[in-house]
Amino acid sequence: AQSVTQLDSQVPVFEEAPVELRCNYSSSVSVYLFWYVQYPNQGLQLLLKYLSGSTLVKGINGFEAEFNKSQTSFHLRKPSVHISDTAEYFCAVIEKTSYDKVIFGPGTSLSVIP
Amino acid sequence: NAGVTQTPKFRVLKTGQSMTLLCAQDMNHEYMYWYRQDPGMGLRLIHYSVGEGTTAKGEVPDGYNVSRLKKQNFLLGLESAAPSQTSVYFCASSYGGRRQETQYFGPGTRLLVL
């Protein structure tokens, strides 16, 4: 069955330090992968997505993610975080055989410390 | 474009009361979704619709009903509210079909059931 795991529920990091938010998924078919960000008291918005091609995907606000098929992972990284990056981050998956539903991970709360 | 809007933004209900949450999108999207967001559980799909006049159950449909009478609107109903339905509800829409599309989210409705 399709599932998404985000092992770190909370990640504190100092401003200007690098960060990696981990995402692993399980699926028996090929998938599309997404990272969404939710700022406090707002809805989710797309950060980046992997559909095909290059496994390194660049998104908005300096974030990037790398798809690793053998490890079924899609980790999100940023080399230098800002206070404004404090938010909840959700990894999500769509199976290519089923376009109807997106499966979201439980989320990782990123707190950037000044 | 307003994108995805949700009404109301916040509501308090007593157990057993009913209410309807309204979602509207002006992007001519085919697909619309209702999620609930609870701490540590990410987003869970309640119901979704792949087009006007169609609805389908998601992961947690019990206690909710939906209707999609117009393409731009997707209503979520609670016939008899329970404290377990205290949550933040998000509506989303996407082009749908084989377009692996980004979901566009509304700002959310915070519901408290006493």
Tab-separated table of C-alpha atoms in Angstrom:
chain	number	residue	atom	x	y	z
A	1	ALA	CA	0.000	0.000	0.000
A	2	GLN	CA	1.103	3.537	-0.701
A	3	SER	CA	2.468	5.473	2.276
A	4	VAL	CA	4.723	8.422	3.016
A	5	THR	CA	7.034	8.686	5.995
A	6	GLN	CA	8.650	11.788	7.373
A	7	LEU	CA	10.858	10.565	10.175
A	8	ASP	CA	11.505	13.942	11.745
A	9	SER	CA	8.435	15.569	13.227
A	10	GLN	CA	10.380	18.637	14.379
A	11	VAL	CA	13.652	20.073	13.112
A	12	PRO	CA	15.217	23.068	14.864
A	13	VAL	CA	18.071	24.731	12.995
A	14	PHE	CA	20.011	27.943	13.388
A	15	GLU	CA	19.642	30.704	10.847
A	16	GLU	CA	22.036	30.411	7.879
A	17	ALA	CA	22.731	26.747	8.661
A	18	PRO	CA	21.908	24.006	6.130
A	19	VAL	CA	18.909	21.755	6.586
A	20	GLU	CA	17.667	18.433	5.235
A	21	LEU	CA	14.114	17.211	5.717
A	22	ARG	CA	13.698	13.523	5.044
A	23	CYS	CA	10.928	11.819	3.125
A	24	ASN	CA	10.558	8.145	2.279
A	25	TYR	CA	7.700	6.499	0.490
A	26	SER	CA	6.493	3.008	-0.245
A	27	SER	CA	4.759	2.090	-3.457
A	28	SER	CA	4.693	-0.835	-5.861
A	29	VAL	CA	4.419	1.457	-8.883
A	30	SER	CA	6.132	4.562	-10.179
A	31	VAL	CA	5.236	7.782	-8.449
A	32	TYR	CA	5.243	11.527	-8.718
A	33	LEU	CA	6.664	13.334	-5.708
A	34	PHE	CA	5.931	16.693	-4.169
A	35	TRP	CA	6.987	18.926	-1.313
A	36	TYR	CA	4.479	21.413	0.038
A	37	VAL	CA	5.053	24.146	2.607
A	38	GLN	CA	2.507	25.488	5.069
A	39	TYR	CA	3.254	28.795	6.746
A	40	PRO	CA	1.481	29.520	10.040
A	41	ASN	CA	-2.274	29.895	9.667
A	42	GLN	CA	-2.173	29.412	5.914
A	43	GLY	CA	-2.997	26.702	3.414
A	44	LEU	CA	-0.379	24.547	1.721
A	45	GLN	CA	1.538	25.734	-1.306
A	46	LEU	CA	3.768	23.809	-3.666
A	47	LEU	CA	7.508	24.043	-3.041
A	48	LEU	CA	8.702	21.688	-5.782
A	49	LYS	CA	7.779	18.496	-7.599
A	50	TYR	CA	9.414	15.593	-9.370
A	51	LEU	CA	7.636	14.183	-12.391
A	52	SER	CA	10.431	12.736	-14.524
A	53	GLY	CA	13.903	13.468	-15.850
A	54	SER	CA	16.681	14.856	-13.676
A	55	THR	CA	16.495	13.486	-10.170
A	56	LEU	CA	17.586	16.811	-8.673
A	57	VAL	CA	14.694	19.222	-8.566
A	58	LYS	CA	14.923	22.891	-7.691
A	59	GLY	CA	12.019	24.741	-6.173
A	60	ILE	CA	11.102	28.107	-4.815
A	61	ASN	CA	12.928	29.955	-2.035
A	62	GLY	CA	16.228	28.146	-2.637
A	63	PHE	CA	14.980	24.658	-1.794
A	64	GLU	CA	15.901	21.555	-3.748
A	65	ALA	CA	15.146	17.861	-3.478
A	66	GLU	CA	16.673	14.713	-4.881
A	67	PHE	CA	14.740	11.666	-5.945
A	68	ASN	CA	16.451	8.384	-5.129
A	69	LYS	CA	14.523	5.517	-6.633
A	70	SER	CA	16.569	2.735	-5.052
A	71	GLN	CA	16.086	4.177	-1.581
A	72	THR	CA	12.543	5.384	-2.330
A	73	SER	CA	13.417	8.765	-0.903
A	74	PHE	CA	12.826	12.392	-1.792
A	75	HIS	CA	14.736	14.465	0.744
A	76	LEU	CA	14.412	18.241	0.808
A	77	ARG	CA	17.465	20.441	1.319
A	78	LYS	CA	18.415	24.069	1.639
A	79	PRO	CA	22.026	25.209	2.060
A	80	SER	CA	21.238	28.236	4.225
A	81	VAL	CA	17.909	28.767	5.970
A	82	HIS	CA	16.228	32.030	6.909
A	83	ILE	CA	13.822	32.897	9.684
A	84	SER	CA	11.090	33.084	7.061
A	85	ASP	CA	11.541	29.366	6.321
A	86	THR	CA	9.916	28.499	9.649
A	87	ALA	CA	6.927	26.425	8.576
A	88	GLU	CA	5.459	22.947	8.299
A	89	TYR	CA	6.733	20.902	5.361
A	90	PHE	CA	4.792	18.048	3.819
A	91	CYS	CA	6.038	15.400	1.443
A	92	ALA	CA	3.399	13.957	-0.877
A	93	VAL	CA	3.075	11.191	-3.441
A	94	ILE	CA	0.822	10.400	-6.393
A	95	GLU	CA	1.004	6.934	-7.890
A	96	LYS	CA	1.215	7.077	-11.687
A	97	THR	CA	-1.530	4.484	-11.953
A	98	SER	CA	-3.943	6.544	-9.887
A	99	TYR	CA	-4.187	10.234	-10.515
A	100	ASP	CA	-7.087	10.823	-8.216
A	101	LYS	CA	-5.410	11.015	-4.860
A	102	VAL	CA	-2.411	12.552	-3.223
A	103	ILE	CA	-1.013	10.836	-0.147
A	104	PHE	CA	0.578	13.239	2.305
A	105	GLY	CA	3.197	12.512	4.916
A	106	PRO	CA	2.616	13.602	8.524
A	107	GLY	CA	4.704	16.727	8.117
A	108	THR	CA	7.943	18.126	9.534
A	109	SER	CA	7.934	21.319	11.538
A	110	LEU	CA	11.000	23.396	10.711
A	111	SER	CA	11.922	26.018	13.292
A	112	VAL	CA	14.682	28.443	12.362
A	113	ILE	CA	16.442	29.883	15.390
A	114	PRO	CA	17.920	33.383	15.129
B	1	ASN	CA	-8.027	35.351	-9.590
B	2	ALA	CA	-8.998	34.561	-6.024
B	3	GLY	CA	-7.776	30.957	-6.341
B	4	VAL	CA	-9.400	28.712	-3.764
B	5	THR	CA	-11.568	30.300	-1.107
B	6	GLN	CA	-13.225	28.719	1.919
B	7	THR	CA	-16.188	29.837	3.991
B	8	PRO	CA	-16.302	30.204	6.958
B	9	LYS	CA	-12.793	30.710	8.328
B	10	PHE	CA	-13.690	29.657	11.843
B	11	ARG	CA	-16.707	28.023	13.472
B	12	VAL	CA	-17.693	26.651	16.846
B	13	LEU	CA	-20.399	23.969	16.975
B	14	LYS	CA	-22.093	22.042	19.725
B	15	THR	CA	-22.214	18.264	19.495
B	16	GLY	CA	-25.067	17.198	17.251
B	17	GLN	CA	-25.313	20.431	15.293
B	18	SER	CA	-24.935	20.483	11.537
B	19	MET	CA	-23.065	22.774	9.213
B	20	THR	CA	-21.802	23.133	5.677
B	21	LEU	CA	-18.363	24.266	4.618
B	22	LEU	CA	-18.137	25.936	1.242
B	23	CYS	CA	-15.174	25.757	-1.109
B	24	ALA	CA	-15.004	27.775	-4.306
B	25	GLN	CA	-12.349	27.897	-7.021
B	26	ASP	CA	-12.100	30.158	-10.031
B	27	MET	CA	-9.400	28.270	-11.959
B	28	ASN	CA	-11.750	25.987	-13.887
B	29	HIS	CA	-10.240	22.951	-12.196
B	30	GLU	CA	-11.902	19.588	-12.653
B	31	TYR	CA	-10.776	17.989	-9.410
B	32	MET	CA	-11.598	19.186	-5.931
B	33	TYR	CA	-10.717	17.724	-2.555
B	34	TRP	CA	-11.558	18.054	1.107
B	35	TYR	CA	-8.894	17.262	3.700
B	36	ARG	CA	-8.724	17.448	7.437
B	37	GLN	CA	-5.495	18.296	9.195
B	38	ASP	CA	-4.802	17.034	12.695
B	39	PRO	CA	-1.575	17.385	14.697
B	40	GLY	CA	0.973	14.691	13.845
B	41	MET	CA	-1.229	13.161	11.162
B	42	GLY	CA	-0.684	15.418	8.209
B	43	LEU	CA	-3.558	15.797	5.793
B	44	ARG	CA	-6.135	13.074	5.383
B	45	LEU	CA	-8.474	12.983	2.443
B	46	ILE	CA	-12.154	13.043	3.369
B	47	HIS	CA	-13.902	13.151	-0.021
B	48	TYR	CA	-13.005	14.263	-3.484
B	49	SER	CA	-14.602	15.000	-6.807
B	50	VAL	CA	-13.277	14.428	-10.304
B	51	GLY	CA	-15.885	16.586	-11.966
B	52	GLU	CA	-19.225	18.331	-11.637
B	53	GLY	CA	-21.861	15.984	-10.290
B	54	THR	CA	-19.377	13.346	-9.102
B	55	THR	CA	-18.007	12.573	-5.655
B	56	ALA	CA	-15.933	9.795	-4.130
B	57	LYS	CA	-14.829	8.723	-0.694
B	58	GLY	CA	-11.349	9.333	0.548
B	59	GLU	CA	-9.480	7.953	3.517
B	60	VAL	CA	-11.757	9.249	6.320
B	61	PRO	CA	-15.278	9.822	4.894
B	62	ASP	CA	-17.414	8.771	7.871
B	63	GLY	CA	-19.547	11.534	9.342
B	64	TYR	CA	-19.204	13.761	6.286
B	65	ASN	CA	-21.116	14.263	3.065
B	66	VAL	CA	-20.221	16.286	-0.004
B	67	SER	CA	-21.821	17.715	-3.087
B	68	ARG	CA	-20.466	19.136	-6.345
B	69	LEU	CA	-23.481	20.650	-8.065
B	70	LYS	CA	-21.392	23.288	-9.820
B	71	LYS	CA	-17.888	22.841	-11.160
B	72	GLN	CA	-16.526	25.731	-9.141
B	73	ASN	CA	-18.036	24.731	-5.790
B	74	PHE	CA	-17.463	21.786	-3.477
B	75	LEU	CA	-19.498	21.586	-0.283
B	76	LEU	CA	-18.626	19.570	2.798
B	77	GLY	CA	-21.434	18.798	5.215
B	78	LEU	CA	-21.434	17.597	8.783
B	79	GLU	CA	-24.907	16.292	9.613
B	80	SER	CA	-24.314	15.712	13.331
B	81	ALA	CA	-21.051	17.137	14.550
B	82	ALA	CA	-18.914	15.219	17.038
B	83	PRO	CA	-15.913	16.405	19.093
B	84	SER	CA	-13.718	14.067	17.013
B	85	GLN	CA	-14.437	16.315	14.050
B	86	THR	CA	-12.619	19.213	15.668
B	87	SER	CA	-9.947	19.915	13.095
B	88	VAL	CA	-8.706	22.266	10.433
B	89	TYR	CA	-10.367	21.592	7.098
B	90	PHE	CA	-8.670	22.366	3.826
B	91	CYS	CA	-10.146	22.407	0.393
B	92	ALA	CA	-7.932	21.955	-2.663
B	93	SER	CA	-8.368	21.817	-6.404
B	94	SER	CA	-6.329	20.642	-9.369
B	95	TYR	CA	-6.633	20.245	-13.125
B	96	GLY	CA	-6.894	16.533	-12.522
B	97	GLY	CA	-6.530	13.607	-14.848
B	98	ARG	CA	-3.214	12.764	-16.377
B	99	ARG	CA	-1.594	16.068	-15.630
B	100	GLN	CA	0.083	15.162	-12.345
B	101	GLU	CA	-1.047	18.460	-11.152
B	102	THR	CA	-0.195	20.595	-8.270
B	103	GLN	CA	-3.008	20.981	-5.810
B	104	TYR	CA	-4.034	24.518	-4.918
B	105	PHE	CA	-5.178	24.930	-1.360
B	106	GLY	CA	-7.589	27.243	0.340
B	107	PRO	CA	-6.696	29.018	3.601
B	108	GLY	CA	-8.547	26.513	5.770
B	109	THR	CA	-11.536	26.423	8.098
B	110	ARG	CA	-10.939	25.911	11.783
B	111	LEU	CA	-13.773	23.934	13.345
B	112	LEU	CA	-14.221	23.395	17.051
B	113	VAL	CA	-16.919	20.980	18.202
B	114	LEU	CA	-17.807	21.244	21.868
